[in-house]
CSV table of C-alpha atoms in Angstrom, one decimal:
chain,number,residue,atom,x,y,z
A,1,MET,CA,1.7,116.4,95.9
A,2,LYS,CA,0.0,114.9,92.9
A,3,ARG,CA,2.4,113.5,90.4
A,4,PHE,CA,1.1,115.7,87.5
A,5,GLU,CA,0.5,118.9,89.3
A,6,GLY,CA,1.3,121.8,86.9
A,7,TYR,CA,1.8,119.5,83.9
A,8,GLY,CA,0.3,120.3,80.5
A,9,VAL,CA,-0.8,117.1,78.7
A,10,LEU,CA,-2.2,116.5,75.3
A,11,ILE,CA,-3.9,113.2,74.4
A,12,THR,CA,-5.1,112.2,70.9
A,13,ALA,CA,-8.3,110.2,70.3
A,14,ALA,CA,-9.4,111.0,73.9
A,15,GLY,CA,-13.1,111.2,73.2
A,16,SER,CA,-13.7,107.7,74.4
A,17,GLY,CA,-12.1,104.4,75.5
A,18,ILE,CA,-8.5,104.4,76.5
A,19,GLY,CA,-7.9,108.0,75.6
A,20,ALA,CA,-10.8,109.2,77.8
A,21,ALA,CA,-9.7,107.0,80.7
A,22,THR,CA,-6.2,108.4,80.4
A,23,ALA,CA,-7.4,111.9,80.4
A,24,HIS,CA,-9.4,111.3,83.6
A,25,ARG,CA,-6.5,109.5,85.2
A,26,LEU,CA,-3.9,112.2,84.5
A,27,ALA,CA,-6.3,115.0,85.4
A,28,GLY,CA,-7.1,113.2,88.7
A,29,GLU,CA,-3.5,113.5,89.5
A,30,GLY,CA,-3.3,117.1,88.8
A,31,ALA,CA,-2.6,117.5,85.1
A,32,ARG,CA,-4.2,120.1,82.9
A,33,VAL,CA,-5.4,118.0,80.0
A,34,LEU,CA,-6.2,118.9,76.3
A,35,VAL,CA,-8.7,116.3,75.2
A,36,THR,CA,-8.3,116.0,71.5
A,37,ASP,CA,-10.4,113.9,69.1
A,38,ILE,CA,-11.6,114.1,65.5
A,39,ASP,CA,-15.0,114.1,67.1
A,40,GLU,CA,-15.0,117.4,69.0
A,41,ALA,CA,-18.4,116.8,70.7
A,42,ALA,CA,-17.0,113.6,72.2
A,43,ALA,CA,-13.9,115.5,73.3
A,44,GLY,CA,-16.1,118.1,74.9
A,45,LYS,CA,-18.0,115.6,76.9
A,46,VAL,CA,-14.9,114.0,78.4
A,47,ALA,CA,-13.4,117.5,79.2
A,48,ALA,CA,-16.6,118.6,80.8
A,49,SER,CA,-16.8,115.4,82.9
A,50,ILE,CA,-13.2,116.1,84.1
A,51,ARG,CA,-14.2,119.7,85.0
A,52,GLU,CA,-17.2,118.4,86.9
A,53,GLN,CA,-14.9,116.3,89.0
A,54,GLY,CA,-12.8,119.2,89.8
A,55,GLY,CA,-10.0,118.7,87.2
A,56,THR,CA,-8.7,121.0,84.5
A,57,ALA,CA,-9.4,120.1,81.0
A,58,ARG,CA,-10.1,121.7,77.5
A,59,GLU,CA,-11.2,120.1,74.3
A,60,PHE,CA,-9.9,120.5,70.8
A,61,ALA,CA,-10.9,119.0,67.4
A,62,CYS,CA,-7.9,117.3,65.9
A,63,ASP,CA,-7.5,115.0,63.0
A,64,VAL,CA,-3.9,113.4,63.4
A,65,GLY,CA,-4.0,112.8,59.6
A,66,ASP,CA,-3.8,116.6,59.0
A,67,ARG,CA,-0.5,118.2,59.9
A,68,ALA,CA,-2.0,121.7,60.3
A,69,ALA,CA,-4.6,120.3,62.7
A,70,VAL,CA,-1.9,118.6,64.8
A,71,GLU,CA,0.2,121.7,64.9
A,72,ALA,CA,-2.8,123.8,65.9
A,73,ALA,CA,-3.7,121.4,68.7
A,74,VAL,CA,-0.1,121.5,70.1
A,75,ALA,CA,-0.1,125.3,69.8
A,76,TYR,CA,-3.4,125.5,71.6
A,77,ALA,CA,-2.1,123.3,74.5
A,78,VAL,CA,0.9,125.5,75.0
A,79,GLU,CA,-1.0,128.7,74.8
A,80,THR,CA,-3.7,127.4,77.2
A,81,PHE,CA,-1.4,125.7,79.8
A,82,GLY,CA,1.7,127.7,79.3
A,83,ARG,CA,3.6,124.4,78.7
A,84,LEU,CA,3.5,120.9,77.3
A,85,ASP,CA,5.0,118.2,79.3
A,86,VAL,CA,3.3,115.0,78.1
A,87,LEU,CA,2.1,113.8,74.8
A,88,VAL,CA,-0.1,110.6,74.6
A,89,ASN,CA,-0.4,109.3,71.1
A,90,ASN,CA,-3.6,107.1,71.2
A,91,ALA,CA,-5.2,107.7,67.8
A,92,CYS,CA,-5.3,104.7,65.4
A,93,ALA,CA,-7.3,103.2,62.5
A,94,CYS,CA,-8.0,99.6,62.1
A,95,HIS,CA,-9.8,98.0,59.2
A,96,PRO,CA,-10.7,94.4,58.9
A,97,ASP,CA,-8.5,92.1,56.6
A,98,ALA,CA,-9.8,91.0,53.3
A,99,PRO,CA,-10.3,87.2,53.2
A,100,LEU,CA,-7.2,86.8,51.1
A,101,PHE,CA,-4.1,88.9,51.4
A,102,GLU,CA,-3.8,89.5,47.7
A,103,ASP,CA,-7.2,91.1,47.8
A,104,GLU,CA,-6.1,93.8,50.4
A,105,ASP,CA,-7.0,97.4,49.3
A,106,ASP,CA,-4.3,100.0,49.0
A,107,GLU,CA,-6.5,102.7,50.6
A,108,VAL,CA,-7.2,100.6,53.7
A,109,TRP,CA,-3.4,99.9,54.0
A,110,ALA,CA,-2.5,103.6,53.6
A,111,THR,CA,-5.3,104.8,56.0
A,112,ASP,CA,-4.3,102.5,58.8
A,113,LEU,CA,-0.6,103.4,58.5
A,114,ASP,CA,-1.3,107.1,58.1
A,115,ILE,CA,-3.5,107.5,61.2
A,116,THR,CA,-1.8,104.9,63.5
A,117,LEU,CA,1.9,105.5,62.6
A,118,THR,CA,2.3,108.8,60.7
A,119,GLY,CA,-0.2,110.4,63.0
A,120,ALA,CA,1.9,109.7,66.0
A,121,TYR,CA,4.9,110.9,64.0
A,122,ARG,CA,3.1,114.2,63.2
A,123,CYS,CA,2.2,114.8,66.8
A,124,ALA,CA,5.6,114.0,68.2
A,125,ARG,CA,7.2,116.2,65.7
A,126,ALA,CA,5.1,119.2,66.6
A,127,ALA,CA,5.2,118.5,70.4
A,128,LEU,CA,9.0,117.7,70.7
A,129,PRO,CA,10.4,121.3,71.0
A,130,HIS,CA,7.9,122.0,73.8
A,131,LEU,CA,8.6,118.8,75.6
A,132,VAL,CA,12.3,119.6,75.5
A,133,ALA,CA,11.5,123.0,76.9
A,134,SER,CA,9.5,121.6,79.8
A,135,GLY,CA,12.6,119.8,81.2
A,136,ARG,CA,10.5,116.7,82.1
A,137,GLY,CA,8.9,115.9,78.7
A,138,ALA,CA,7.5,112.4,78.0
A,139,ILE,CA,5.8,110.8,75.0
A,140,VAL,CA,3.7,107.7,75.7
A,141,ASN,CA,2.6,105.8,72.5
A,142,ILE,CA,-0.3,103.5,72.6
A,143,GLY,CA,0.8,100.4,70.6
A,144,SER,CA,-0.7,96.9,70.5
A,145,VAL,CA,0.1,93.3,71.1
A,146,ASN,CA,-0.6,93.2,67.4
A,147,GLY,CA,2.8,94.8,66.9
A,148,ILE,CA,4.4,92.0,68.7
A,149,GLN,CA,2.6,88.7,67.7
A,150,ASP,CA,0.1,87.7,65.0
A,151,PHE,CA,-3.4,88.6,65.9
A,152,GLY,CA,-4.5,89.5,62.4
A,153,ASN,CA,-5.1,93.0,60.9
A,154,HIS,CA,-2.2,93.2,58.4
A,155,ALA,CA,-2.1,97.0,58.1
A,156,TYR,CA,-2.9,97.9,61.7
A,157,SER,CA,-0.4,95.4,63.0
A,158,ALA,CA,2.3,96.7,60.7
A,159,ALA,CA,1.6,100.2,61.9
A,160,LYS,CA,1.7,99.3,65.5
A,161,ALA,CA,5.1,97.4,64.9
A,162,GLY,CA,6.3,100.6,63.2
A,163,LEU,CA,5.2,102.7,66.2
A,164,ALA,CA,7.3,100.5,68.5
A,165,SER,CA,10.3,101.1,66.1
A,166,LEU,CA,9.6,104.8,66.1
A,167,THR,CA,9.5,104.7,69.9
A,168,ARG,CA,13.0,103.3,70.1
A,169,THR,CA,14.5,105.6,67.5
A,170,LEU,CA,12.9,108.6,68.9
A,171,ALA,CA,14.0,107.7,72.5
A,172,GLY,CA,17.5,107.6,71.3
A,173,HIS,CA,17.2,111.0,69.7
A,174,ALA,CA,15.2,112.8,72.4
A,175,GLY,CA,16.8,111.2,75.4
A,176,PRO,CA,19.9,113.6,75.4
A,177,ARG,CA,17.4,116.4,75.1
A,178,GLY,CA,15.6,115.3,78.2
A,179,VAL,CA,12.5,113.7,76.7
A,180,ARG,CA,11.5,110.1,77.4
A,181,VAL,CA,9.6,108.0,74.8
A,182,ASN,CA,7.9,104.8,75.6
A,183,LEU,CA,5.1,102.5,74.3
A,184,ILE,CA,2.3,100.5,75.9
A,185,ALA,CA,1.1,97.4,74.1
A,186,PRO,CA,-2.4,96.7,75.2
A,187,GLY,CA,-4.2,93.3,74.7
A,188,THR,CA,-7.9,93.2,74.1
A,189,VAL,CA,-9.5,96.2,75.9
A,190,ARG,CA,-13.3,96.6,76.5
A,191,THR,CA,-14.0,99.7,74.5
A,192,ALA,CA,-16.7,101.0,72.2
A,193,ALA,CA,-15.2,98.9,69.3
A,194,TRP,CA,-16.5,95.9,71.1
A,195,ALA,CA,-20.1,97.2,71.7
A,196,GLY,CA,-22.6,94.4,71.3
A,197,ARG,CA,-20.0,91.7,71.3
A,198,ASP,CA,-20.2,90.8,75.0
A,199,GLU,CA,-20.3,87.1,74.3
A,200,GLN,CA,-17.2,87.2,72.1
A,201,LEU,CA,-15.4,89.2,74.9
A,202,ASP,CA,-16.5,86.6,77.5
A,203,GLU,CA,-14.9,83.9,75.3
A,204,MET,CA,-11.7,85.9,74.9
A,205,ARG,CA,-11.5,86.2,78.6
A,206,LYS,CA,-10.7,82.5,78.8
A,207,LEU,CA,-7.6,83.0,76.6
A,208,TYR,CA,-5.9,85.4,79.1
A,209,PRO,CA,-3.8,84.0,81.9
A,210,LEU,CA,-5.3,86.6,84.3
A,211,GLY,CA,-8.8,85.5,83.3
A,212,ARG,CA,-10.3,88.8,81.9
A,213,VAL,CA,-9.9,91.2,79.1
A,214,GLY,CA,-8.6,94.7,79.8
A,215,GLU,CA,-10.4,97.8,80.9
A,216,PRO,CA,-9.4,101.3,79.7
A,217,ALA,CA,-8.4,102.1,83.2
A,218,ASP,CA,-5.7,99.4,83.1
A,219,ILE,CA,-4.0,101.2,80.2
A,220,ALA,CA,-4.5,104.6,81.8
A,221,ALA,CA,-2.6,103.4,84.9
A,222,ALA,CA,0.3,102.3,82.7
A,223,VAL,CA,0.3,105.6,80.9
A,224,ALA,CA,0.4,107.5,84.3
A,225,PHE,CA,3.4,105.4,85.3
A,226,LEU,CA,5.4,106.0,82.1
A,227,ALA,CA,4.5,109.7,81.9
A,228,SER,CA,5.5,110.4,85.5
A,229,SER,CA,8.8,110.9,87.3
A,230,ASP,CA,8.4,107.4,88.7
A,231,ALA,CA,9.6,106.2,85.3
A,232,GLU,CA,12.3,108.9,84.9
A,233,TRP,CA,15.0,106.1,84.1
A,234,VAL,CA,12.7,104.4,81.6
A,235,THR,CA,12.8,105.3,77.8
A,236,GLY,CA,12.6,103.3,74.6
A,237,ALA,CA,10.6,100.5,76.4
A,238,VAL,CA,7.7,98.5,75.1
A,239,LEU,CA,5.4,97.6,78.0
A,240,PRO,CA,2.8,94.9,77.3
A,241,VAL,CA,-0.3,95.4,79.3
A,242,ASP,CA,-2.1,92.4,78.1
A,243,GLY,CA,-3.1,90.1,80.9
A,244,GLY,CA,-0.1,87.8,80.1
A,245,THR,CA,-1.2,86.9,76.5
A,246,THR,CA,2.1,87.6,74.9
A,247,ALA,CA,3.9,85.6,77.6
A,248,VAL,CA,2.2,82.3,76.8
A,249,SER,CA,0.7,80.4,73.9
A,250,SER,CA,-2.9,81.2,73.2
A,251,GLY,CA,-5.8,80.2,71.1
A,252,PHE,CA,-6.3,83.6,69.6
A,253,LYS,CA,-5.7,82.7,66.1
A,254,ILE,CA,-8.2,79.8,66.3
A,255,MET,CA,-10.9,82.3,67.8
A,256,ARG,CA,-10.1,84.9,65.2
A,257,ASP,CA,-10.6,82.4,62.4
């Protein structure tokens, strides 16, 4: 019996990277996955790839900054799969810092917080009644080590720290209703955001106790654990999946600067 046989799953920003790897992982374990992304074509490619491998997946265009779009995605998942058991909040926005903090732009701050934190809030709010109804509901938020330690990116880091706080408060609210809420805090993961920067990634590898940067599949494996019944007594947790970087001192600030 596959762990997610019969499950309905919705994943945001699943058109590439961590979201796409998670969609493949959960579908490979029997889930019916709604691959959502602001880029519908990218979502469609991931869903098609899952179907080619014998899995069940559909795509849906969703901007987590738009409440109506989020509610439409959740409704489509429930209508298509007959239920919703797992929500994976993966969407985020991350803009580079200004050289001086006092030069930071209000719009950049607002965008990073809106997509990264408020977007997850919108998705959880829309999904929660259906997760309660499933009797085995789980929310897995994709946070970041930036929400734990200083790795730069003021707005993004504040949003990820806020997402960890929301994870705890929502876990307390939703636990008695049968829904678990947890967060994964990845370190550096080799995604499209690092395209063309292989030399920098190779240097960063040296800063990780386990000797490499992460791969999307590393995070997908952690999502699969937290979303499954294997973690049925785990809620409100922040799980670093970071090659050990938050456990030890590192030279990240030096490299970043």
